[in-house]
Tab-separated table of C-alpha atoms and ligand atoms in Angstrom:
chain	number	residue	atom	x	y	z
A	1	MET	CA	157.479	78.891	77.223
A	2	PRO	CA	156.283	79.965	73.704
A	3	THR	CA	158.892	79.586	71.010
A	4	VAL	CA	159.444	82.111	68.212
A	5	ALA	CA	161.038	80.211	65.321
A	6	LEU	CA	162.751	82.478	62.813
A	7	PRO	CA	163.667	81.323	59.301
A	8	SER	CA	167.301	81.337	58.167
A	9	ILE	CA	166.228	83.223	55.009
A	10	GLY	CA	164.274	86.404	55.704
A	11	THR	CA	165.436	86.372	59.342
A	12	ASP	CA	165.456	90.136	59.752
A	13	ALA	CA	161.878	90.725	58.538
A	14	ALA	CA	160.584	87.784	60.579
A	15	TRP	CA	162.384	88.981	63.723
A	16	ARG	CA	160.959	92.503	63.320
A	17	ALA	CA	157.411	91.199	62.884
A	18	ALA	CA	157.712	88.881	65.889
A	19	ALA	CA	159.376	91.469	68.146
A	20	ARG	CA	156.743	94.106	67.318
A	21	ALA	CA	153.861	91.666	67.844
A	22	HIS	CA	155.162	90.471	71.220
A	23	LEU	CA	156.045	93.981	72.373
A	24	GLY	CA	152.571	95.163	71.406
A	25	ALA	CA	151.015	92.219	73.241
A	26	GLY	CA	153.120	92.935	76.343
A	27	THR	CA	155.032	89.610	76.320
A	28	PRO	CA	157.991	90.017	78.717
A	29	PRO	CA	161.432	88.794	77.543
A	30	GLU	CA	161.585	85.994	80.114
A	31	ALA	CA	158.371	84.506	78.691
A	32	LEU	CA	159.817	83.974	75.193
A	33	HIS	CA	162.160	81.468	73.631
A	34	TRP	CA	163.779	82.517	70.325
A	35	GLN	CA	165.392	80.194	67.821
A	36	MET	CA	166.366	79.982	64.171
A	37	ASP	CA	164.878	77.131	62.217
A	38	GLY	CA	166.926	73.997	62.653
A	39	GLY	CA	167.812	75.380	66.094
A	40	GLY	CA	167.576	71.822	67.389
A	41	ASP	CA	166.310	72.697	70.857
A	42	LEU	CA	164.580	69.506	72.024
A	43	PHE	CA	162.984	71.204	75.010
A	44	ALA	CA	161.444	74.174	73.206
A	45	GLU	CA	157.696	74.175	72.694
A	46	PRO	CA	156.466	74.159	69.078
A	47	ALA	CA	156.431	77.620	67.506
A	48	ALA	CA	153.366	79.588	68.614
A	49	PRO	CA	151.418	81.903	66.256
A	50	LEU	CA	152.234	85.583	66.759
A	51	PRO	CA	149.852	87.486	69.035
A	52	GLU	CA	147.520	90.064	67.473
A	53	ALA	CA	148.595	93.445	68.810
A	54	ALA	CA	148.233	97.150	68.113
A	55	PRO	CA	151.169	98.597	66.120
A	56	VAL	CA	154.074	99.805	68.273
A	57	THR	CA	156.779	102.322	67.444
A	58	VAL	CA	160.390	101.274	67.774
A	59	PRO	CA	163.151	103.903	68.180
A	60	ARG	CA	164.969	104.373	64.889
A	61	ALA	CA	168.418	103.872	66.453
A	62	PHE	CA	167.311	100.539	67.884
A	63	ALA	CA	165.917	99.444	64.506
A	64	ALA	CA	169.291	100.234	62.893
A	65	LEU	CA	171.202	98.326	65.582
A	66	ALA	CA	168.859	95.322	65.382
A	67	GLY	CA	169.127	95.376	61.565
A	68	THR	CA	172.789	94.454	61.976
A	69	VAL	CA	172.800	92.362	65.137
A	70	VAL	CA	170.186	89.863	63.858
A	71	TRP	CA	172.889	88.559	61.492
A	72	HIS	CA	175.350	87.837	64.319
A	73	ARG	CA	176.164	84.207	65.035
A	74	ASP	CA	175.414	84.437	68.782
A	75	PRO	CA	172.355	82.154	69.340
A	76	GLU	CA	171.174	84.569	72.055
A	77	ARG	CA	171.049	87.583	69.720
A	78	PHE	CA	167.247	87.708	69.356
A	79	ALA	CA	166.700	87.363	73.097
A	80	ARG	CA	169.312	90.041	73.811
A	81	LEU	CA	167.690	92.415	71.297
A	82	TYR	CA	164.201	91.789	72.577
A	83	ALA	CA	165.329	92.355	76.186
A	84	LEU	CA	166.732	95.757	75.201
A	85	LEU	CA	163.635	96.629	73.179
A	86	TRP	CA	161.532	95.810	76.220
A	87	ARG	CA	163.658	98.072	78.419
A	88	LEU	CA	163.389	100.946	75.934
A	89	ARG	CA	159.659	101.209	76.703
A	90	THR	CA	160.508	102.712	80.067
A	91	GLN	CA	164.207	103.710	79.700
A	92	ARG	CA	164.314	105.726	76.467
A	93	GLY	CA	168.029	106.560	76.835
A	94	ALA	CA	169.189	102.971	77.495
A	95	LEU	CA	170.600	102.547	73.981
A	96	GLN	CA	173.152	105.302	74.560
A	97	ASP	CA	174.332	103.863	77.889
A	98	ARG	CA	177.521	102.142	76.687
A	99	ALA	CA	178.513	101.423	80.286
A	100	ASP	CA	175.572	99.044	80.541
A	101	PRO	CA	176.977	95.540	79.809
A	102	ALA	CA	173.894	94.364	77.851
A	103	VAL	CA	173.947	97.479	75.653
A	104	ALA	CA	177.731	97.391	75.219
A	105	ARG	CA	177.479	93.749	74.194
A	106	LEU	CA	174.987	94.575	71.436
A	107	TRP	CA	177.154	97.428	70.097
A	108	LYS	CA	180.113	95.055	70.057
A	109	MET	CA	178.057	92.550	68.084
A	110	ASP	CA	177.062	95.336	65.673
A	111	LYS	CA	180.737	96.106	65.124
A	112	GLU	CA	181.607	92.455	64.583
A	113	VAL	CA	178.938	92.050	61.916
A	114	HIS	CA	180.072	95.221	60.116
A	115	ARG	CA	183.634	93.978	60.187
A	116	ASP	CA	182.546	90.626	58.744
A	117	LEU	CA	180.651	92.386	55.929
A	118	HIS	CA	183.747	94.374	55.116
A	119	LYS	CA	185.908	91.220	55.092
A	120	MET	CA	183.555	89.418	52.739
A	121	ARG	CA	183.549	92.356	50.304
A	122	ALA	CA	187.329	92.593	50.414
A	123	PHE	CA	188.440	88.951	50.526
A	124	LEU	CA	185.947	86.923	48.509
A	125	ARG	CA	187.562	85.675	45.290
A	126	PHE	CA	185.596	84.611	42.198
A	127	ARG	CA	186.506	81.939	39.680
A	128	GLU	CA	184.985	82.018	36.224
A	129	ILE	CA	182.727	79.005	35.525
A	130	GLY	CA	180.662	80.032	32.481
A	131	ALA	CA	181.051	78.595	28.995
A	132	PRO	CA	182.630	81.155	26.630
A	133	ASP	CA	179.504	81.273	24.400
A	134	LEU	CA	177.158	82.386	27.206
A	135	PRO	CA	175.920	85.992	26.801
A	136	ARG	CA	176.807	86.876	30.401
A	137	ARG	CA	179.945	85.838	32.277
A	138	ARG	CA	179.379	83.471	35.206
A	139	PHE	CA	181.460	83.196	38.359
A	140	ALA	CA	181.511	81.097	41.494
A	141	ALA	CA	183.092	81.708	44.867
A	142	TRP	CA	183.407	79.892	48.153
A	143	PHE	CA	183.473	81.937	51.356
A	144	GLU	CA	183.219	81.188	55.071
A	145	PRO	CA	181.738	84.260	56.783
A	146	GLY	CA	182.015	84.637	60.503
A	147	HIS	CA	178.338	85.640	60.845
A	148	HIS	CA	175.071	85.120	58.939
A	149	ILE	CA	175.836	87.940	56.499
A	150	VAL	CA	175.046	86.359	53.124
A	151	GLU	CA	171.507	87.732	52.969
A	152	PRO	CA	172.308	91.340	53.976
A	153	ILE	CA	175.325	91.506	51.670
A	154	ALA	CA	173.472	90.125	48.613
A	155	PRO	CA	172.334	93.543	47.212
A	156	TRP	CA	175.920	94.803	47.350
A	157	PHE	CA	177.157	91.942	45.150
A	158	ALA	CA	174.192	92.335	42.791
A	159	ASN	CA	174.943	96.061	42.291
A	160	ARG	CA	178.705	95.943	42.394
A	161	PHE	CA	179.008	93.241	39.729
A	162	GLY	CA	175.877	94.030	37.704
A	163	ASP	CA	177.388	92.590	34.522
A	164	MET	CA	178.160	89.182	36.076
A	165	ASP	CA	176.034	86.226	37.076
A	166	MET	CA	177.345	84.461	40.129
A	167	VAL	CA	176.881	81.868	42.763
A	168	ILE	CA	178.463	82.389	46.162
A	169	LEU	CA	178.593	79.223	48.222
A	170	THR	CA	178.894	79.346	51.989
A	171	PRO	CA	178.248	76.820	54.736
A	172	ASP	CA	175.108	78.779	55.813
A	173	LEU	CA	173.456	79.899	52.579
A	174	THR	CA	173.977	79.831	48.835
A	175	LEU	CA	173.568	83.140	47.043
A	176	SER	CA	172.760	83.107	43.316
A	177	ILE	CA	172.555	86.277	41.257
A	178	GLU	CA	171.343	86.233	37.686
A	179	ASP	CA	170.684	89.455	35.845
A	180	ARG	CA	170.935	91.241	39.220
A	181	ARG	CA	168.109	89.056	40.596
A	182	VAL	CA	169.034	87.598	43.973
A	183	ALA	CA	168.029	84.098	45.141
A	184	LEU	CA	168.982	82.427	48.412
A	185	SER	CA	168.968	78.712	49.156
A	186	PRO	CA	170.472	76.483	51.875
A	187	GLY	CA	174.251	76.357	52.323
A	188	GLN	CA	176.542	73.532	51.365
A	189	ALA	CA	179.952	71.973	51.832
A	190	LYS	CA	182.955	73.407	49.994
A	191	PRO	CA	182.758	72.274	46.354
A	192	PRO	CA	185.729	71.642	44.056
A	193	LEU	CA	185.907	74.877	42.051
A	194	PRO	CA	187.848	74.941	38.768
A	195	ASP	CA	191.398	76.228	38.689
A	196	ASP	CA	191.444	79.705	37.337
A	197	ALA	CA	194.008	81.308	35.107
A	198	HIS	CA	193.176	84.613	36.836
A	199	GLU	CA	194.700	83.340	40.054
A	200	ALA	CA	198.172	83.861	38.655
A	201	LEU	CA	197.154	87.400	37.707
A	202	TRP	CA	195.805	88.055	41.170
A	203	THR	CA	199.062	86.919	42.710
A	204	THR	CA	201.090	89.108	40.359
A	205	TYR	CA	198.797	92.041	41.022
A	206	PHE	CA	199.070	91.598	44.764
A	207	ARG	CA	202.869	91.455	44.518
A	208	ASN	CA	202.768	94.742	42.605
A	209	ILE	CA	200.504	96.622	44.973
A	210	PHE	CA	202.340	95.401	48.049
A	211	ASN	CA	204.195	98.357	49.529
A	212	PRO	CA	207.133	97.058	51.560
A	213	ALA	CA	207.906	100.535	52.914
A	214	ARG	CA	204.645	100.521	54.839
A	215	LEU	CA	204.724	96.888	55.919
A	216	LYS	CA	203.302	96.351	59.370
A	217	VAL	CA	202.881	92.608	59.729
A	218	LYS	CA	200.602	92.799	62.776
A	219	ALA	CA	198.366	95.460	61.224
A	220	MET	CA	198.202	93.494	57.979
A	221	GLN	CA	197.118	90.350	59.776
A	222	ALA	CA	194.554	92.307	61.779
A	223	GLU	CA	193.104	93.630	58.517
A	224	MET	CA	193.434	90.384	56.584
A	225	PRO	CA	193.265	87.619	59.241
A	226	LYS	CA	194.970	84.359	58.342
A	227	LYS	CA	191.683	82.446	58.298
A	228	TYR	CA	190.826	84.126	54.953
A	229	TRP	CA	194.155	83.301	53.325
A	230	LYS	CA	193.294	79.725	52.353
A	231	ASN	CA	190.601	80.901	49.911
A	232	MET	CA	192.664	83.785	48.478
A	233	PRO	CA	195.051	82.806	45.707
A	234	GLU	CA	197.238	85.861	46.125
A	235	ALA	CA	197.787	85.199	49.831
A	236	SER	CA	200.285	82.472	48.954
A	237	ALA	CA	202.650	85.329	48.042
A	238	ILE	CA	202.495	86.962	51.486
A	239	PRO	CA	205.250	85.033	53.321
A	240	ASP	CA	207.727	85.731	50.478
A	241	LEU	CA	206.723	89.371	50.289
A	242	ILE	CA	207.275	89.851	54.002
A	243	ALA	CA	210.640	88.117	53.821
A	244	GLY	CA	211.791	90.307	50.884
A	245	ALA	CA	210.320	93.597	52.139
A	246	GLU	CA	213.526	95.219	53.378
A	247	ALA	CA	215.386	94.611	50.141
A	248	ARG	CA	212.473	96.049	48.120
A	249	VAL	CA	212.359	99.200	50.242
A	250	ARG	CA	216.014	99.813	49.402
A	251	GLN	CA	215.276	99.239	45.691
A	252	MET	CA	212.294	101.619	45.784
A	253	GLN	CA	214.363	104.333	47.434
A	254	ALA	CA	216.889	104.044	44.609
A	255	ALA	CA	214.274	104.147	41.834
A	256	ALA	CA	212.900	107.403	40.375
A	257	PRO	CA	209.136	107.806	39.866
A	258	THR	CA	207.796	107.097	36.364
A	259	LEU	CA	205.638	109.595	34.495
A	260	PRO	CA	201.965	108.816	33.992
A	261	PRO	CA	200.062	110.684	31.229
A	262	ALA	CA	199.517	114.446	31.474
A	263	ARG	CA	196.809	115.704	33.798
A	264	ALA	CA	193.532	116.851	32.328
A	265	ALA	CA	192.108	120.356	32.638
A	266	LYS	CA	191.563	122.065	35.984
A	267	ILE	CA	188.302	122.030	37.852
A	268	THR	CA	186.453	125.193	36.859
A	269	GLU	CA	183.087	124.822	38.453
A	270	ARG	CA	182.065	126.474	41.639
A	271	TRP	CA	180.699	124.125	44.217
A	272	MET	CA	177.416	124.264	45.957
A	273	THR	CA	177.451	125.677	49.452
A	274	GLU	CA	177.096	123.596	52.562
A	275	THR	CA	173.560	122.437	53.285
A	276	GLN	CA	173.813	119.244	55.361
A	277	GLU	CA	174.173	118.649	59.069
A	278	PRO	CA	176.995	116.343	60.208
A	279	PRO	CA	175.770	112.824	61.036
A	280	PRO	CA	175.227	111.779	64.622
A	281	ALA	CA	178.191	109.370	64.766
A	282	ASP	CA	180.224	109.857	67.905
A	283	SER	CA	183.416	108.083	66.884
A	284	LEU	CA	185.518	107.699	63.765
A	285	GLU	CA	184.876	103.964	63.804
A	286	ALA	CA	181.091	104.494	63.944
A	287	LEU	CA	181.394	107.031	61.151
A	288	ARG	CA	183.300	104.539	59.010
A	289	ARG	CA	180.582	101.959	59.598
A	290	GLN	CA	177.948	104.476	58.586
A	291	ALA	CA	179.921	105.346	55.480
A	292	GLU	CA	180.052	101.677	54.443
A	293	GLY	CA	176.362	101.992	53.655
A	294	CYS	CA	176.677	105.353	51.863
A	295	THR	CA	174.604	105.744	48.707
A	296	ARG	CA	174.725	109.535	48.533
A	297	CYS	CA	176.146	109.330	45.023
A	298	ALA	CA	176.693	106.598	42.453
A	299	LEU	CA	180.404	106.082	43.220
A	300	HIS	CA	179.746	103.497	45.941
A	301	GLY	CA	178.558	101.005	43.273
A	302	PRO	CA	181.744	100.194	41.359
A	303	ALA	CA	184.182	100.907	44.221
A	304	THR	CA	185.510	98.031	46.337
A	305	GLN	CA	185.025	99.845	49.608
A	306	VAL	CA	184.716	103.236	51.231
A	307	VAL	CA	188.050	104.759	52.271
A	308	MET	CA	187.710	107.014	55.283
A	309	GLY	CA	190.444	109.110	56.855
A	310	GLU	CA	192.946	107.797	59.352
A	311	GLY	CA	195.101	109.306	62.058
A	312	PRO	CA	194.783	110.562	65.621
A	313	ARG	CA	191.332	111.771	66.591
A	314	ASP	CA	192.895	114.786	68.295
A	315	ALA	CA	195.199	115.720	65.406
A	316	ASP	CA	195.885	119.459	65.089
A	317	LEU	CA	196.349	119.070	61.343
A	318	MET	CA	193.977	117.473	58.837
A	319	ILE	CA	195.382	116.658	55.397
A	320	VAL	CA	192.810	116.370	52.626
A	321	GLY	CA	193.431	114.808	49.201
A	322	GLU	CA	191.106	114.180	46.276
A	323	GLN	CA	189.810	110.599	46.409
A	324	PRO	CA	191.228	107.103	46.962
A	325	GLY	CA	193.110	105.669	43.990
A	326	ASP	CA	193.299	102.097	42.773
A	327	GLN	CA	195.476	100.833	45.617
A	328	GLU	CA	193.672	102.806	48.286
A	329	ASP	CA	190.401	101.298	47.056
A	330	LEU	CA	191.796	97.787	47.483
A	331	MET	CA	193.557	98.451	50.796
A	332	GLY	CA	190.832	100.596	52.359
A	333	ARG	CA	193.378	103.231	53.474
A	334	PRO	CA	194.135	106.733	52.139
A	335	PHE	CA	197.408	107.633	50.411
A	336	VAL	CA	199.075	104.245	50.273
A	337	GLY	CA	199.615	104.132	46.465
A	338	PRO	CA	202.154	106.002	44.306
A	339	ALA	CA	200.842	109.484	45.210
A	340	GLY	CA	200.865	108.497	48.883
A	341	GLN	CA	204.439	107.257	48.664
A	342	LEU	CA	205.558	110.513	47.046
A	343	PHE	CA	203.677	112.465	49.690
A	344	ASP	CA	205.381	110.429	52.445
A	345	ARG	CA	208.791	111.166	50.959
A	346	LEU	CA	208.164	114.923	50.606
A	347	ALA	CA	206.600	115.126	54.054
A	348	GLU	CA	209.627	113.444	55.554
A	349	GLU	CA	212.017	115.789	53.704
A	350	ALA	CA	209.952	118.791	54.880
A	351	GLY	CA	209.822	117.544	58.476
A	352	LEU	CA	206.032	117.186	58.353
A	353	ASP	CA	204.778	114.481	60.670
A	354	ARG	CA	202.196	112.478	58.651
A	355	ALA	CA	201.569	110.062	61.528
A	356	GLY	CA	200.529	112.994	63.750
A	357	ALA	CA	198.025	114.290	61.180
A	358	PHE	CA	194.579	113.034	60.214
A	359	VAL	CA	194.822	112.103	56.534
A	360	THR	CA	191.672	111.910	54.453
A	361	ASN	CA	190.081	112.712	51.093
A	362	ALA	CA	187.367	115.010	49.790
A	363	VAL	CA	185.664	112.000	48.143
A	364	LYS	CA	185.601	108.627	49.860
A	365	HIS	CA	185.078	106.220	46.945
A	366	PHE	CA	187.407	105.538	44.008
A	367	LYS	CA	186.006	106.861	40.712
A	368	PHE	CA	187.404	105.019	37.734
A	369	GLN	CA	186.823	103.855	34.183
A	370	PRO	CA	187.557	100.156	33.559
A	371	ARG	CA	189.980	99.681	30.661
A	372	GLY	CA	190.880	96.053	30.104
A	373	LYS	CA	192.308	94.850	33.393
A	374	ARG	CA	193.158	98.385	34.527
A	375	ARG	CA	191.001	100.893	36.364
A	376	ILE	CA	191.714	104.393	35.140
A	377	HIS	CA	191.296	107.234	37.630
A	378	GLN	CA	188.468	109.677	36.862
A	379	ARG	CA	188.239	113.048	38.529
A	380	PRO	CA	185.145	113.290	40.751
A	381	GLY	CA	182.389	115.606	39.545
A	382	ALA	CA	181.142	118.651	41.447
A	383	ASP	CA	178.020	116.757	42.527
A	384	GLU	CA	180.089	113.846	43.885
A	385	VAL	CA	182.344	116.205	45.830
A	386	GLN	CA	179.291	117.964	47.177
A	387	ALA	CA	177.627	114.677	48.178
A	388	CYS	CA	180.764	113.471	49.923
A	389	ARG	CA	181.387	116.704	51.760
A	390	TRP	CA	178.873	115.419	54.267
A	391	TRP	CA	181.443	112.789	55.311
A	392	LEU	CA	184.346	115.206	55.272
A	393	ASP	CA	182.337	117.589	57.437
A	394	ALA	CA	181.563	114.718	59.799
A	395	GLU	CA	185.271	113.855	60.051
A	396	ARG	CA	186.071	117.518	60.715
A	397	ALA	CA	183.400	117.663	63.387
A	398	LEU	CA	184.994	114.700	65.183
A	399	VAL	CA	188.681	115.567	64.752
A	400	ARG	CA	188.235	119.347	65.024
A	401	PRO	CA	191.579	120.150	63.357
A	402	LYS	CA	193.059	123.570	64.022
A	403	LEU	CA	194.638	123.644	60.555
A	404	ILE	CA	193.836	121.933	57.268
A	405	LEU	CA	196.144	121.185	54.359
A	406	ALA	CA	194.236	120.853	51.069
A	407	MET	CA	196.197	118.999	48.406
A	408	GLY	CA	194.913	119.612	44.877
A	409	ALA	CA	191.964	121.379	43.299
A	410	THR	CA	189.291	118.941	44.488
A	411	ALA	CA	190.246	119.303	48.155
A	412	ALA	CA	190.594	123.078	47.705
A	413	ALA	CA	187.124	123.238	46.136
A	414	SER	CA	185.530	121.124	48.833
A	415	LEU	CA	187.070	123.210	51.616
A	416	THR	CA	187.069	126.748	50.206
A	417	GLY	CA	184.288	126.662	47.632
A	418	THR	CA	186.553	126.862	44.556
A	419	GLY	CA	189.391	124.846	43.128
A	420	ALA	CA	190.105	127.329	40.365
A	421	GLY	CA	193.575	128.868	39.890
A	422	LEU	CA	195.342	126.565	42.295
A	423	LEU	CA	198.777	127.157	40.758
A	424	LYS	CA	198.453	130.836	41.773
A	425	ARG	CA	196.796	130.174	45.117
A	426	ARG	CA	199.130	127.426	46.378
A	427	GLY	CA	201.389	128.297	49.265
A	428	THR	CA	198.761	130.526	50.882
A	429	TRP	CA	196.310	130.244	53.753
A	430	GLU	CA	192.617	130.768	53.085
A	431	ALA	CA	189.564	130.662	55.316
A	432	GLY	CA	187.962	127.236	55.288
A	433	PRO	CA	184.702	125.991	56.731
A	434	ASP	CA	183.952	127.407	60.201
A	435	GLY	CA	186.912	129.747	59.681
A	436	THR	CA	189.521	126.974	60.073
A	437	PRO	CA	192.683	128.080	58.199
A	438	VAL	CA	193.191	125.999	55.056
A	439	PHE	CA	196.600	125.894	53.405
A	440	LEU	CA	196.582	125.118	49.682
A	441	THR	CA	199.148	123.070	47.863
A	442	LEU	CA	199.405	120.933	44.732
A	443	HIS	CA	198.379	117.300	44.728
A	444	PRO	CA	201.275	114.803	44.767
A	445	SER	CA	199.822	112.994	41.747
A	446	TYR	CA	200.081	116.290	39.817
A	447	LEU	CA	203.828	116.173	40.474
A	448	LEU	CA	203.944	112.645	39.087
A	449	ARG	CA	202.311	113.857	35.885
A	450	VAL	CA	204.229	117.052	35.032
A	451	PRO	CA	205.928	115.925	31.808
A	452	ASP	CA	208.829	118.391	31.825
A	453	ALA	CA	211.586	117.414	34.267
A	454	SER	CA	212.632	120.922	35.288
A	455	ALA	CA	209.014	122.079	35.723
A	456	ARG	CA	208.455	118.956	37.789
A	457	ALA	CA	211.477	119.685	39.962
A	458	ARG	CA	210.249	123.256	40.549
A	459	ALA	CA	206.734	122.116	41.427
A	460	THR	CA	208.167	119.465	43.762
A	461	ASP	CA	210.307	122.103	45.526
A	462	ASP	CA	207.184	124.249	45.887
A	463	VAL	CA	205.228	121.441	47.509
A	464	ARG	CA	208.137	120.572	49.807
A	465	ALA	CA	208.301	124.217	50.891
A	466	ASP	CA	204.519	124.237	51.380
A	467	LEU	CA	204.690	121.193	53.633
A	468	ALA	CA	207.494	122.786	55.650
A	469	ALA	CA	205.387	125.961	56.045
A	470	VAL	CA	202.467	123.913	57.339
A	471	GLN	CA	204.702	122.049	59.777
A	472	ALA	CA	206.090	125.373	61.060
A	473	ARG	CA	202.536	126.602	61.722
A	474	VAL	CA	201.628	123.353	63.494
A	475	GLN	CA	204.654	123.748	65.731
A	476	ALA	CA	203.895	127.394	66.427
A	477	LEU	CA	200.394	126.406	67.386
A	478	ARG	CA	201.627	123.744	69.788
A	479	ALA	CA	204.152	126.122	71.335
A	480	ALA	CA	201.526	128.865	71.890
B	501	URA	N1	195.121	110.476	45.811
B	501	URA	C1	194.343	111.060	46.748
B	501	URA	O1	193.919	112.203	46.605
B	501	URA	N2	194.044	110.376	47.826
B	501	URA	C2	194.456	109.143	48.054
B	501	URA	O2	194.117	108.586	49.087
B	501	URA	C3	195.287	108.563	47.072
B	501	URA	C4	195.596	109.234	45.956
C-alpha cells in the first residue's frame, strides 16, 4: 500500500497537497497509508511520490475543518479526513450530517484542537532569560500541549507579543520568535528554566483577581485542568484560595466599592448602520470557536482571548455591556470583574435573574493601554464597535432574545445606532435591531466612577430600578 509521509513541520500544507493529488488521481482511501515522519511503522512501504493529477476543488467547510483536525494527536487523523473528502465527491452534504459517526468524530477532534489552542494561549507562562543589556527582552516557556498545535499557534504568539523575543519549548516542537520571525525546530525534554521574580507577582495577581463569590471548583477545573497547574506558578495558590473562599466572600460583602478615576466624555459619534450577514455558525460553541480567529479589527492582537457571551441559549433576556475588562480578558468570561460584581449585587437586589439571561458585550476583546504592570481600560472606537457588531448580531441570531438590556453608551450605540444622551434616555425602551425592544440603563462601571457619593447613590438607585423594570417585563412576557 503506498505510504504518504507527512513532515512534522509544515504538516498542514503537505497534507493538503497530498490529499488533493490523490483525490485528483482517484486513489481510494483504502489504498493509502498516511503517517507523520518518524511514524515508526515497520510494515509501511517507503513514501511514494505524489501522483500527477488535474486540480480538484475541495469544499470550503471541509478545508476549514481539515485545517484544524490535521493538528490533532490521533494517528488516524489524515486517513479519517481523506475518507471524508473522498465521500464528499458523491455526498456533498455529508459534512453537515452530525449523526454520522465518522463526521461527528472529526467535529469532536476539531473542538478538541480549538480547546487546546485556547489552553495554550491562556496557561503558558514565560520566564525572562535575556541579559539586561539586550535591546529586546527575551523569554522562554515550557508547555505540554495536548495536540500538535505549536505550528498553528505560532503567528498568534508572534503578533501578541511583538515586542518580545521568545523560545517556547514543547516535547513536539520548539518555537523561536525573533523580531516577529517564526522558526520551528524539533521538540525537546523539559529544560531547567531560571527562577523568575515575576512568579511571585503572578501569584499575587492571581490571588487578587480570584473572585471567591463566584467560585465553582468543578467549573474552574474544567476550564483550567490540573495537568496545566504544574507549569503555572500562580496555581500553587489555588488550594489555599479555595479553602479561604467563604471567609473572603463575607469580607467582600462587608467592604464598600472603591472609586476609580472619573469617566471620560460620552460617546458622541453615530455608528454605521448594519451591513453584514450573521455567520453560519449553528451553535454558541461553534460561534466562540469562530470568534477565536477573529481579525475584524486590531483589538484581537493585544487581548489575551476573545470573550463571548454566556447564558442559556433560549434566554428571553440578553444583557449587553461594553467590552471585557482586565479580569474578563484573563478569565474568558463576561462581567466577572468589579463591574460584574456590582452588577450581580444590583441584579440580586432588583430580583433580576442573571443566570437566566444571556450576558454579553458589544465588543468581544479587551481594549487597553499598558501602563507599567497595569492595563488601563480604553473605550472602544466606533469602528471597533461596528466591526464587532457582527458577533453580537450572530449571538442575537442564535439566542433570539425577546428583550435586550443595554448597559452603557457603547451597548446603546451598538443596539440602537446612538449612545448619545444616555443619562436622559436611561430607564426607557427603544426599538433595537429587528424591532427587539431594548431597555437602556447606565453601565455598572459608571456607578463605580461617579465621584460624588450622593450622585452615586442616586445613579445606583436608578440602575436598580431599571433592572427591576426589566425583570417585571420579563415576567410579564413569560406569563403572557
Ligand atoms: N464591563 C463590561 O462592559 N463588560 C464586561 O464583561 C466587564 C466589564
